[in-house]
Amino acid sequence: MNTTTVEIILIIIHSLFFIYAFFAIASYVILAIISAVETKEYVKKNSFVNYKEILSSTISPSISIIAPAYNESLNIIENVRSLLSSHYVNYDVIIVNDGSKDDSLEKLIVAYDLVKVNFLINQQIPTKPIRAGVFKSTNPAFEKLTIVDKENGGKADALNMGLNISNNQYVACIDVDCLLLENALQKMVKPFLEVTDQKVIATGGVIRIANSCIIKNGKLLDVNFPEKWIEKAQILEYLRAFLLGRMAWSRLNGLLVISGAFGLFDKKIAIEVGGYDTNTVGEDMEIIVRMRRHMEEINEKYKVAYIPDPLCWTEAPDNYKIFISQRNRWTRGTIETLRKHRKIGFNPKYKSLGMLSYPYWLFFERLAPVIEVIGIIYFAILMALNEVRWDYAIAFIILAYLFTVLFSIVAIYSEELTYHQYKKKGTGFKLLMISLLEPFVLHPFILYAAIRGNMDYYFNKKKKWGEMTRKGMAKAENN
Amino acid sequence: MKSYQYIIDYFENSPTIIQVVWTMSGVFLIGVVILTIYLKYLRSRLRKDEKKVAEYKREYESDLITYLYAGNDEEEISAEQQIIIDKLRSCASDEFKRSIIVSKLLRLRNDISGEMADAIQKLYFQSGLIAYALKRLKSKKWYVVAKGIREFTQLRVKEVNDEIVVFVNHPKREIRKEVQLYLVTLFHFDGLKFLDILQTQLSEWDQIQLLEVLQRFDEQEIPDINPWLKSKNNSVVAFALKLAKIYNQFEVKDALIELLSHQQKNIRVDAIHVLSHLHVVEAKDILKNNFDNLSEDEQIEFFKMLENVFESSDESFLLAHTTHQNFEIKLLALKIIKILAIEKFVNLKNFSTDDDYVKIYEFLENN
Amino acid sequence: MSDVKKIVLAEDNTTLSLLLKFRLEKEGYKLLIAVDGKEAVELIEQHDPELILTDIMMPYISGLEVISHVRNKLNKQTPIIVFSAAGQEEMVLKAFNLGANDFMGKPFSPNELVIRVKRLLR
């Protein structure tokens, strides 16, 4: 190879990096703007809806909360109690005990006066079989509660069992340890009922981080800002993702993922597409992509709605080990989903799903960490060869850093103007500090976990399958 | 001074792209600084506002209570009441304070009835608050209009009816909803007349809210819902079906039967559901004879109807559908046979080897 | 002689609470006001009132839980009147099952409440 060829190749590589960075930044800016427009509209719309006054009546559509539980003995009684305290009237709670090896079932039986009942299940989605049976309470105060004990099959399999068992029109799939506010179901079901010109197939909710918050008897009493860097940084990350990212995507009707911790689905469609995929660790993303794909294929106008209100609170990992394993799993889930549905990518037949959402996820979610690592390696090689123009490099690094910080502050800003959850004096300063530090205290770990996820996906099939049968849910690794 | 010159020289001698990068960094940095300062200001303002709101709330609350207990039988408005009216009137010119006063009035009006509720309304008129709400109706911003209508609904101000009905077919969903709630909250079933002229779709959410408002009233005298069942607006038909069910409108059964051939499936399904609720036996034969042409949803709904109105003459029909491919229909067919003719049911034990059939049969055997 | 009868009122509409407090104190009762179920339970445990008035839907601890706490945890037969909004029939039934003595549907007239309070405290 002569020098000019090498130079041309280098120029191409540099241009690709540059174009990628340019589009990444541009997409962030555009998403932020769209989300601002959408947030404003949403706040206006909701400023005069009195949820307390409405939909406590029995005419409202029926909802089942489906919560899979795996080895949750420690908190299960409290968690179930919290799920039972919703202010919505027409709903029930289905707890699927997914082959727990602990005493969850025994504890539930005692606490809620459960007895085994004869229950006919319409097995529309195949699942692992029932183990001890289906239980209902003899106490009328808990008539909304159904407990299903089945053999272990993973979270997706447990949710499918719930879908089979539910007799209701809508299903809320949630993590059992989530704390739902009392009006969460009212708010989440609203999009299904108020849209008349298209079909709403699912509504996604926001996940808020409950670390350090005061929770008693399944009720959120006080919102606090936690102390650990990793927790604070995740709060910032969630604000960015939910208040800027998802808000904008919902405006574009391009949401590809509803958080597995809290989403409401049209049960009929969820069953029509075959329920959750038990062969992926990213079942929450996969089912949405599949439902969307299905709607595109039958050519019906549809929408995935999104409610930005802080309705669902959950404990986030508070140490790096658990955090990394969670993000590793998320990475693999994304890869699996995108691969499984690669047919829709860049396929004009699937309209914005194929031409916008899919490419965005592929380039800026799926490939981002890979490209970042390639960049770092390339930079390291240049350093080794002493080819770095340090003044230029520093200019770019500073630009990237300032952009990240600015974007985080915009997210905080959005939070203050809408929900203003962190009211206490001094928290504003803490939020700003973490905006400055987050690129150092959290981002490297996210990158590391994503790379581990890629490695595991491509080179460590055993881990993938080993985890499938044994894993319960995010929280199982947490305790 | 020298280093300053050095920086400028450096910048000018850099390639354009680096100049752009430094410029953008500068812009971002300024952005970060400005937003940081503004955030500080915003947070303290929000905190202050919250404190102020609490303060004003307490103040107006006690004014309101004083006003309500200061009335006497001799005068229309007592002197003590007039003082409070005047005070609130002057406070109301401030938008921030007005919103707090109004919210307090509405909250209380929602929870109490009788003389005191009337007194609250009087206060609303006398203090000039009503004029501000009327001004809202003229606004170009949809949410301001919607809020204005809502205020009139909650304070039961019937006098503004004419100003509000013009919005019945407003393009914005939220405004239409407030109008509907206004009409029904104040004029009950009479308010439903807007259905005659409604051109837009009445969402499921709207329907539920209207029904909920209607159910608060004791009067059971329903206007004739026949015209709505025949409406060209499908959502009005769907709503009329709900009315027919809740208020047991047996007299509209002919219109209901006609709806069995409506062009929209969910209306046909709902019609079956209401006919079943009303035990209209003649609908059963119509559907039975046409069963194979029905969609699966209608078939399921029909079997639910059969559960209510079956007769021994349905036996062969039921037997024929114990092997229907739909789980629910199979279950209902077997279930009804078990009630209708237990000896036939016993004979059906090994009728089919289909998994679902066996499961359903065993379940029914044990229950 | 502490002949003044104590009433705990749990209601998250503070204006209504204040209004009822005035009204009932005019009748010679002592009113203790709670803005949510949590406070109500604390007041009940502290003061052992002669009557409890509670809204069904409140933040943190619902009226139903307050009733259940009084009847099952404290084992008290203190008369309880619940307030309910329209469309909460099911909750009212539950409240009665748990041991409530009477209910008032919102909106209600304060005068009527006084009559019912007097009847229960006679």
CSV table of N, CA and C in Angstrom, one decimal, chain A residues 18 25 41 44-45 47-61 118-123 186-187 189-190 192-197 268 389 391-392 394-396 398-400 402-403 405-406 409-410 412-413 416-417 420 422-429 431-432 436, chain B residues 10 13-15 17-18 20-22 24-29 31-32 35-36 38-40 42-43 45-47 50 107 110 142-143 146-147 150 154 172-174 176-178 201-209 211-212 215-216 242 246 265 297 327-328 331 356 359-360 363 366-367:
chain,number,residue,atom,x,y,z
A,18,PHE,N,-16.9,11.4,12.1
A,18,PHE,CA,-17.4,12.7,12.2
A,18,PHE,C,-18.9,12.8,11.9
A,25,ILE,N,-25.4,14.0,17.8
A,25,ILE,CA,-25.7,15.3,18.4
A,25,ILE,C,-27.0,15.9,17.9
A,41,GLU,N,-47.6,20.6,25.8
A,41,GLU,CA,-48.9,20.2,25.4
A,41,GLU,C,-49.5,19.3,26.5
A,44,LYS,N,-50.5,21.1,29.7
A,44,LYS,CA,-51.7,21.9,29.5
A,44,LYS,C,-53.0,21.0,29.6
A,45,LYS,N,-52.9,19.9,28.9
A,45,LYS,CA,-54.0,19.0,28.8
A,45,LYS,C,-54.4,18.4,30.2
A,47,SER,N,-53.7,19.8,33.1
A,47,SER,CA,-53.8,20.7,34.2
A,47,SER,C,-55.2,20.7,34.8
A,48,PHE,N,-56.2,20.3,34.0
A,48,PHE,CA,-57.5,20.4,34.5
A,48,PHE,C,-58.3,19.0,34.5
A,49,VAL,N,-57.6,17.9,34.4
A,49,VAL,CA,-58.2,16.7,34.6
A,49,VAL,C,-58.2,16.3,36.0
A,50,ASN,N,-59.3,16.1,36.6
A,50,ASN,CA,-59.3,15.7,38.0
A,50,ASN,C,-59.5,14.1,38.1
A,51,TYR,N,-58.4,13.5,38.3
A,51,TYR,CA,-58.4,12.0,38.2
A,51,TYR,C,-59.1,11.4,39.4
A,52,LYS,N,-59.2,12.2,40.5
A,52,LYS,CA,-59.8,11.6,41.7
A,52,LYS,C,-61.3,11.5,41.5
A,53,GLU,N,-61.8,12.4,40.7
A,53,GLU,CA,-63.2,12.5,40.6
A,53,GLU,C,-63.8,11.5,39.6
A,54,ILE,N,-62.9,11.0,38.7
A,54,ILE,CA,-63.4,10.1,37.7
A,54,ILE,C,-62.9,8.7,37.7
A,55,LEU,N,-63.6,7.9,37.0
A,55,LEU,CA,-63.1,6.5,36.8
A,55,LEU,C,-62.9,5.8,38.0
A,56,SER,N,-63.7,6.1,39.0
A,56,SER,CA,-63.6,5.2,40.2
A,56,SER,C,-64.9,4.3,40.1
A,57,SER,N,-65.6,4.4,39.0
A,57,SER,CA,-66.8,3.7,38.9
A,57,SER,C,-66.7,2.4,38.2
A,58,THR,N,-67.7,1.6,38.3
A,58,THR,CA,-67.6,0.2,37.7
A,58,THR,C,-67.8,0.2,36.2
A,59,ILE,N,-68.2,1.3,35.6
A,59,ILE,CA,-68.3,1.2,34.1
A,59,ILE,C,-66.9,1.3,33.5
A,60,SER,N,-65.9,1.6,34.2
A,60,SER,CA,-64.6,1.7,33.6
A,60,SER,C,-64.1,0.3,33.2
A,61,PRO,N,-63.2,0.3,32.2
A,61,PRO,CA,-62.8,-1.0,31.6
A,61,PRO,C,-61.9,-1.7,32.6
A,118,ASN,N,-60.3,-24.2,41.9
A,118,ASN,CA,-60.4,-24.8,40.6
A,118,ASN,C,-60.4,-23.7,39.6
A,119,PHE,N,-59.5,-23.7,38.6
A,119,PHE,CA,-59.4,-22.6,37.7
A,119,PHE,C,-59.1,-23.1,36.3
A,120,LEU,N,-60.0,-22.7,35.4
A,120,LEU,CA,-59.9,-23.2,34.0
A,120,LEU,C,-59.0,-22.1,33.3
A,121,ILE,N,-57.9,-22.6,32.7
A,121,ILE,CA,-57.0,-21.6,32.0
A,121,ILE,C,-57.1,-21.9,30.5
A,122,ASN,N,-57.4,-20.8,29.8
A,122,ASN,CA,-57.4,-20.9,28.4
A,122,ASN,C,-56.0,-20.7,27.9
A,123,GLN,N,-55.3,-21.8,27.6
A,123,GLN,CA,-53.9,-21.7,27.4
A,123,GLN,C,-53.6,-21.2,25.9
A,186,GLN,N,-55.7,4.7,36.4
A,186,GLN,CA,-56.5,5.7,35.8
A,186,GLN,C,-55.8,6.4,34.7
A,187,LYS,N,-54.6,6.9,35.0
A,187,LYS,CA,-53.8,7.7,34.1
A,187,LYS,C,-53.3,6.9,32.9
A,189,VAL,N,-54.7,4.2,31.7
A,189,VAL,CA,-55.7,3.6,30.8
A,189,VAL,C,-56.3,4.7,29.9
A,190,LYS,N,-56.1,6.0,30.3
A,190,LYS,CA,-56.8,7.1,29.6
A,190,LYS,C,-56.5,7.1,28.1
A,192,PHE,N,-56.0,4.8,26.0
A,192,PHE,CA,-56.8,3.7,25.3
A,192,PHE,C,-58.2,4.2,25.1
A,193,LEU,N,-58.7,5.0,26.0
A,193,LEU,CA,-60.1,5.3,25.9
A,193,LEU,C,-60.4,6.6,25.2
A,194,GLU,N,-59.4,7.5,25.1
A,194,GLU,CA,-59.7,8.8,24.6
A,194,GLU,C,-59.4,9.0,23.1
A,195,VAL,N,-58.5,8.0,22.6
A,195,VAL,CA,-58.2,8.2,21.2
A,195,VAL,C,-59.2,7.5,20.3
A,196,THR,N,-59.8,8.2,19.4
A,196,THR,CA,-60.9,7.6,18.6
A,196,THR,C,-60.5,7.3,17.1
A,197,ASP,N,-59.4,7.9,16.7
A,197,ASP,CA,-59.1,7.8,15.3
A,197,ASP,C,-58.0,6.7,15.0
A,268,LYS,N,-55.9,-8.3,24.1
A,268,LYS,CA,-56.3,-9.1,22.9
A,268,LYS,C,-55.1,-9.0,21.9
A,389,ARG,N,-2.9,15.2,17.5
A,389,ARG,CA,-2.8,16.7,17.6
A,389,ARG,C,-3.5,17.0,18.9
A,391,ASP,N,-4.0,19.5,20.8
A,391,ASP,CA,-4.9,20.7,21.0
A,391,ASP,C,-6.2,20.5,20.3
A,392,TYR,N,-6.2,19.8,19.1
A,392,TYR,CA,-7.5,19.5,18.4
A,392,TYR,C,-8.3,18.5,19.3
A,394,ILE,N,-8.3,17.9,22.4
A,394,ILE,CA,-8.8,18.5,23.6
A,394,ILE,C,-10.1,19.3,23.2
A,395,ALA,N,-10.0,20.0,22.1
A,395,ALA,CA,-11.1,20.9,21.7
A,395,ALA,C,-12.3,20.0,21.5
A,396,PHE,N,-12.2,18.9,20.9
A,396,PHE,CA,-13.4,18.0,20.6
A,396,PHE,C,-13.9,17.4,21.9
A,398,ILE,N,-13.6,18.6,24.9
A,398,ILE,CA,-14.4,19.6,25.7
A,398,ILE,C,-15.7,19.9,25.1
A,399,LEU,N,-15.8,19.9,23.8
A,399,LEU,CA,-17.1,20.1,23.2
A,399,LEU,C,-18.1,19.0,23.5
A,400,ALA,N,-17.6,17.8,23.4
A,400,ALA,CA,-18.5,16.6,23.7
A,400,ALA,C,-19.0,16.7,25.2
A,402,LEU,N,-19.1,19.3,27.2
A,402,LEU,CA,-20.1,20.4,27.5
A,402,LEU,C,-21.5,20.1,26.9
A,403,PHE,N,-21.5,19.4,25.8
A,403,PHE,CA,-22.8,19.1,25.2
A,403,PHE,C,-23.5,18.1,26.2
A,405,VAL,N,-23.2,17.8,29.4
A,405,VAL,CA,-23.6,18.5,30.6
A,405,VAL,C,-24.9,19.4,30.3
A,406,LEU,N,-24.8,20.1,29.1
A,406,LEU,CA,-25.9,20.9,28.8
A,406,LEU,C,-27.2,20.1,28.6
A,409,ILE,N,-28.6,19.2,31.9
A,409,ILE,CA,-29.2,20.3,32.6
A,409,ILE,C,-30.6,20.6,32.0
A,410,VAL,N,-30.7,20.5,30.7
A,410,VAL,CA,-32.0,20.7,30.0
A,410,VAL,C,-33.0,19.7,30.6
A,412,ILE,N,-33.0,18.3,33.6
A,412,ILE,CA,-33.3,18.7,35.0
A,412,ILE,C,-34.3,19.9,34.9
A,413,TYR,N,-34.1,20.8,34.0
A,413,TYR,CA,-34.9,21.9,33.8
A,413,TYR,C,-36.4,21.5,33.5
A,416,GLU,N,-38.0,20.2,36.6
A,416,GLU,CA,-38.4,21.3,37.5
A,416,GLU,C,-39.7,21.9,37.0
A,417,LEU,N,-39.8,22.1,35.7
A,417,LEU,CA,-41.0,22.8,35.2
A,417,LEU,C,-42.3,21.9,35.1
A,420,HIS,N,-41.3,18.5,39.3
A,420,HIS,CA,-40.6,19.1,40.5
A,420,HIS,C,-40.7,18.2,41.7
A,422,TYR,N,-38.0,16.8,43.3
A,422,TYR,CA,-37.0,16.9,44.3
A,422,TYR,C,-37.0,18.3,44.8
A,423,LYS,N,-37.9,18.5,45.7
A,423,LYS,CA,-38.2,19.9,46.2
A,423,LYS,C,-37.2,20.4,47.2
A,424,LYS,N,-36.5,19.5,47.9
A,424,LYS,CA,-35.8,20.0,49.1
A,424,LYS,C,-34.7,20.9,48.7
A,425,LYS,N,-34.4,21.8,49.6
A,425,LYS,CA,-33.3,22.8,49.4
A,425,LYS,C,-32.0,22.1,49.2
A,426,GLY,N,-31.2,22.6,48.3
A,426,GLY,CA,-29.9,21.9,48.2
A,426,GLY,C,-29.8,20.9,47.1
A,427,THR,N,-31.0,20.3,46.8
A,427,THR,CA,-31.0,19.2,45.8
A,427,THR,C,-30.7,19.7,44.4
A,428,GLY,N,-31.0,21.0,44.2
A,428,GLY,CA,-30.7,21.6,42.9
A,428,GLY,C,-29.2,21.6,42.6
A,429,PHE,N,-28.5,22.0,43.7
A,429,PHE,CA,-27.0,22.0,43.5
A,429,PHE,C,-26.5,20.6,43.3
A,431,LEU,N,-28.1,18.1,41.9
A,431,LEU,CA,-28.4,17.7,40.6
A,431,LEU,C,-27.4,18.3,39.6
A,432,LEU,N,-27.0,19.5,39.8
A,432,LEU,CA,-26.1,20.1,38.9
A,432,LEU,C,-24.7,19.5,39.0
A,436,LEU,N,-22.3,17.4,36.1
A,436,LEU,CA,-20.9,17.6,35.7
A,436,LEU,C,-20.1,16.3,35.8
B,10,TYR,N,-3.7,31.8,17.8
B,10,TYR,CA,-3.9,30.3,17.7
B,10,TYR,C,-5.3,30.1,17.1
B,13,ASN,N,-5.4,30.9,13.4
B,13,ASN,CA,-4.5,30.1,12.5
B,13,ASN,C,-5.0,28.6,12.4
B,14,SER,N,-6.1,28.3,13.3
B,14,SER,CA,-6.6,26.9,13.3
B,14,SER,C,-7.4,26.7,12.0
B,15,PRO,N,-7.6,25.4,11.6
B,15,PRO,CA,-8.5,25.1,10.6
B,15,PRO,C,-10.0,25.5,11.0
B,17,ILE,N,-12.7,24.0,11.1
B,17,ILE,CA,-13.5,23.0,11.9
B,17,ILE,C,-13.1,23.2,13.4
B,18,ILE,N,-11.8,23.5,13.6
B,18,ILE,CA,-11.4,23.7,15.0
B,18,ILE,C,-12.0,25.0,15.5
B,20,VAL,N,-14.8,26.2,14.6
B,20,VAL,CA,-16.2,25.9,14.9
B,20,VAL,C,-16.4,25.2,16.2
B,21,VAL,N,-15.5,24.2,16.4
B,21,VAL,CA,-15.6,23.5,17.7
B,21,VAL,C,-15.4,24.4,18.9
B,22,TRP,N,-14.4,25.2,18.8
B,22,TRP,CA,-14.2,26.1,20.0
B,22,TRP,C,-15.4,27.1,20.2
B,24,MET,N,-18.5,26.6,19.3
B,24,MET,CA,-19.6,25.8,19.9
B,24,MET,C,-19.4,25.6,21.4
B,25,SER,N,-18.2,25.2,21.7
B,25,SER,CA,-17.9,25.0,23.1
B,25,SER,C,-18.2,26.2,23.9
B,26,GLY,N,-17.8,27.3,23.4
B,26,GLY,CA,-18.0,28.6,24.1
B,26,GLY,C,-19.5,28.8,24.3
B,27,VAL,N,-20.3,28.5,23.2
B,27,VAL,CA,-21.8,28.7,23.3
B,27,VAL,C,-22.3,27.8,24.3
B,28,PHE,N,-21.9,26.5,24.3
B,28,PHE,CA,-22.4,25.5,25.3
B,28,PHE,C,-22.1,26.0,26.7
B,29,LEU,N,-20.8,26.4,26.9
B,29,LEU,CA,-20.4,26.8,28.2
B,29,LEU,C,-21.3,28.0,28.7
B,31,GLY,N,-24.3,28.5,27.7
B,31,GLY,CA,-25.6,27.9,28.0
B,31,GLY,C,-25.6,27.2,29.3
B,32,VAL,N,-24.6,26.5,29.7
B,32,VAL,CA,-24.5,25.8,31.0
B,32,VAL,C,-24.6,26.8,32.1
B,35,LEU,N,-28.1,28.5,32.2
B,35,LEU,CA,-29.1,27.6,32.7
B,35,LEU,C,-28.9,27.3,34.2
B,36,THR,N,-27.7,27.2,34.6
B,36,THR,CA,-27.4,26.9,36.0
B,36,THR,C,-27.9,28.0,36.9
B,38,TYR,N,-30.2,30.2,36.0
B,38,TYR,CA,-31.7,30.2,35.9
B,38,TYR,C,-32.3,29.1,36.8
B,39,LEU,N,-31.7,28.0,36.8
B,39,LEU,CA,-32.2,26.8,37.5
B,39,LEU,C,-32.3,27.2,39.0
B,40,LYS,N,-31.2,27.8,39.5
B,40,LYS,CA,-31.2,28.2,40.9
B,40,LYS,C,-32.4,29.1,41.2
B,42,LEU,N,-35.1,29.4,39.4
B,42,LEU,CA,-36.4,28.7,39.2
B,42,LEU,C,-36.8,27.9,40.4
B,43,ARG,N,-35.8,27.2,40.9
B,43,ARG,CA,-36.0,26.4,42.1
B,43,ARG,C,-36.5,27.2,43.3
B,45,ARG,N,-37.8,30.1,43.2
B,45,ARG,CA,-39.1,30.7,42.9
B,45,ARG,C,-40.2,29.7,43.2
B,46,LEU,N,-40.0,28.4,42.7
B,46,LEU,CA,-41.0,27.4,42.9
B,46,LEU,C,-41.2,27.2,44.4
B,47,ARG,N,-40.1,27.2,45.1
B,47,ARG,CA,-40.3,27.0,46.6
B,47,ARG,C,-41.1,28.1,47.2
B,50,GLU,N,-44.7,28.0,46.3
B,50,GLU,CA,-45.4,27.0,47.1
B,50,GLU,C,-45.7,27.5,48.5
B,107,ARG,N,-63.3,23.5,45.1
B,107,ARG,CA,-63.1,22.3,46.0
B,107,ARG,C,-64.2,22.1,47.0
B,110,ASN,N,-67.7,21.4,45.5
B,110,ASN,CA,-67.8,20.0,45.0
B,110,ASN,C,-68.3,19.1,46.2
B,142,TRP,N,-57.0,27.1,23.7
B,142,TRP,CA,-58.0,26.1,24.0
B,142,TRP,C,-58.1,25.8,25.4
B,143,TYR,N,-56.9,25.7,26.1
B,143,TYR,CA,-57.0,25.2,27.5
B,143,TYR,C,-57.5,26.3,28.4
B,146,ALA,N,-61.3,25.8,28.0
B,146,ALA,CA,-61.7,24.6,28.6
B,146,ALA,C,-61.8,24.7,30.1
B,147,LYS,N,-60.8,25.4,30.7
B,147,LYS,CA,-60.8,25.7,32.1
B,147,LYS,C,-62.0,26.5,32.5
B,150,ARG,N,-65.0,24.5,32.6
B,150,ARG,CA,-65.0,23.6,33.8
B,150,ARG,C,-65.4,24.4,35.1
B,154,GLN,N,-68.4,23.3,37.6
B,154,GLN,CA,-68.3,23.0,39.0
B,154,GLN,C,-69.1,23.9,39.9
B,172,LYS,N,-61.3,21.0,19.2
B,172,LYS,CA,-60.4,20.4,20.2
B,172,LYS,C,-61.2,19.5,21.2
B,173,ARG,N,-60.7,18.3,21.3
B,173,ARG,CA,-61.4,17.3,22.1
B,173,ARG,C,-61.6,17.7,23.5
B,174,GLU,N,-60.6,18.4,24.1
B,174,GLU,CA,-60.8,18.7,25.5
B,174,GLU,C,-61.9,19.8,25.7
B,176,ARG,N,-64.6,20.1,23.8
B,176,ARG,CA,-65.9,19.4,23.6
B,176,ARG,C,-66.2,18.6,24.9
B,177,LYS,N,-65.2,18.0,25.5
B,177,LYS,CA,-65.5,17.2,26.7
B,177,LYS,C,-66.0,18.1,27.8
B,178,GLU,N,-65.4,19.2,28.0
B,178,GLU,CA,-65.9,20.1,29.1
B,178,GLU,C,-67.3,20.6,28.8
B,201,GLN,N,-66.5,12.4,17.2
B,201,GLN,CA,-66.7,11.1,17.9
B,201,GLN,C,-66.6,11.4,19.4
B,202,LEU,N,-67.5,10.7,20.1
B,202,LEU,CA,-67.5,10.7,21.6
B,202,LEU,C,-66.6,9.6,22.0
B,203,SER,N,-65.5,9.9,22.6
B,203,SER,CA,-64.6,8.8,23.0
B,203,SER,C,-65.1,8.0,24.2
B,204,GLU,N,-64.6,6.9,24.3
B,204,GLU,CA,-65.0,6.0,25.4
B,204,GLU,C,-64.8,6.7,26.8
B,205,TRP,N,-63.7,7.4,26.9
B,205,TRP,CA,-63.4,8.2,28.1
B,205,TRP,C,-64.6,9.2,28.4
B,206,ASP,N,-65.0,9.9,27.3
B,206,ASP,CA,-66.1,10.9,27.5
B,206,ASP,C,-67.3,10.2,27.9
B,207,GLN,N,-67.6,9.1,27.2
B,207,GLN,CA,-68.9,8.3,27.5
B,207,GLN,C,-68.9,7.9,29.0
B,208,ILE,N,-67.8,7.4,29.5
B,208,ILE,CA,-67.8,6.9,30.9
B,208,ILE,C,-68.0,8.1,31.8
B,209,GLN,N,-67.4,9.2,31.5
B,209,GLN,CA,-67.5,10.3,32.4
B,209,GLN,C,-69.0,10.8,32.4
B,211,LEU,N,-71.7,9.1,31.8
B,211,LEU,CA,-72.5,8.2,32.5
B,211,LEU,C,-72.3,8.3,34.0
B,212,GLU,N,-71.1,8.6,34.4
B,212,GLU,CA,-70.8,8.7,35.8
B,212,GLU,C,-71.6,9.9,36.4
B,215,GLN,N,-75.2,9.1,36.7
B,215,GLN,CA,-75.6,8.2,37.7
B,215,GLN,C,-75.7,8.9,39.1
B,216,ARG,N,-75.2,10.1,39.2
B,216,ARG,CA,-75.3,10.8,40.5
B,216,ARG,C,-76.7,11.3,40.7
B,242,LYS,N,-75.0,2.0,25.8
B,242,LYS,CA,-74.7,2.0,27.2
B,242,LYS,C,-75.9,2.5,28.1
B,246,ILE,N,-77.8,0.4,31.1
B,246,ILE,CA,-77.8,0.9,32.5
B,246,ILE,C,-79.2,1.2,33.0
B,265,LYS,N,-68.6,-3.6,13.6
B,265,LYS,CA,-68.6,-4.8,14.4
B,265,LYS,C,-68.8,-4.5,15.9
B,297,ASP,N,-66.2,-12.6,17.4
B,297,ASP,CA,-66.6,-11.8,18.6
B,297,ASP,C,-68.1,-11.8,18.9
B,327,PHE,N,-62.3,-21.4,22.2
B,327,PHE,CA,-62.3,-22.0,23.6
B,327,PHE,C,-63.5,-21.5,24.4
B,328,GLU,N,-63.8,-20.2,24.3
B,328,GLU,CA,-64.8,-19.7,25.1
B,328,GLU,C,-66.2,-20.2,24.7
B,331,LEU,N,-66.5,-23.7,25.9
B,331,LEU,CA,-66.8,-23.7,27.3
B,331,LEU,C,-68.3,-23.4,27.6
B,356,ASP,N,-58.2,-28.9,24.7
B,356,ASP,CA,-59.0,-27.9,25.3
B,356,ASP,C,-60.3,-28.5,25.7
B,359,LYS,N,-59.9,-30.6,28.8
B,359,LYS,CA,-59.7,-29.7,30.0
B,359,LYS,C,-61.0,-29.0,30.4
B,360,ILE,N,-61.7,-28.5,29.5
B,360,ILE,CA,-63.0,-27.8,29.8
B,360,ILE,C,-64.0,-28.8,30.5
B,363,PHE,N,-63.0,-29.7,33.9
B,363,PHE,CA,-63.3,-28.5,34.8
B,363,PHE,C,-64.8,-28.5,35.2
B,366,ASN,N,-66.0,-31.1,37.6
B,366,ASN,CA,-65.7,-30.9,39.0
B,366,ASN,C,-66.3,-29.6,39.6
B,367,ASN,N,-67.1,-28.9,38.9
B,367,ASN,CA,-67.6,-27.6,39.4
B,367,ASN,C,-69.1,-27.6,39.4
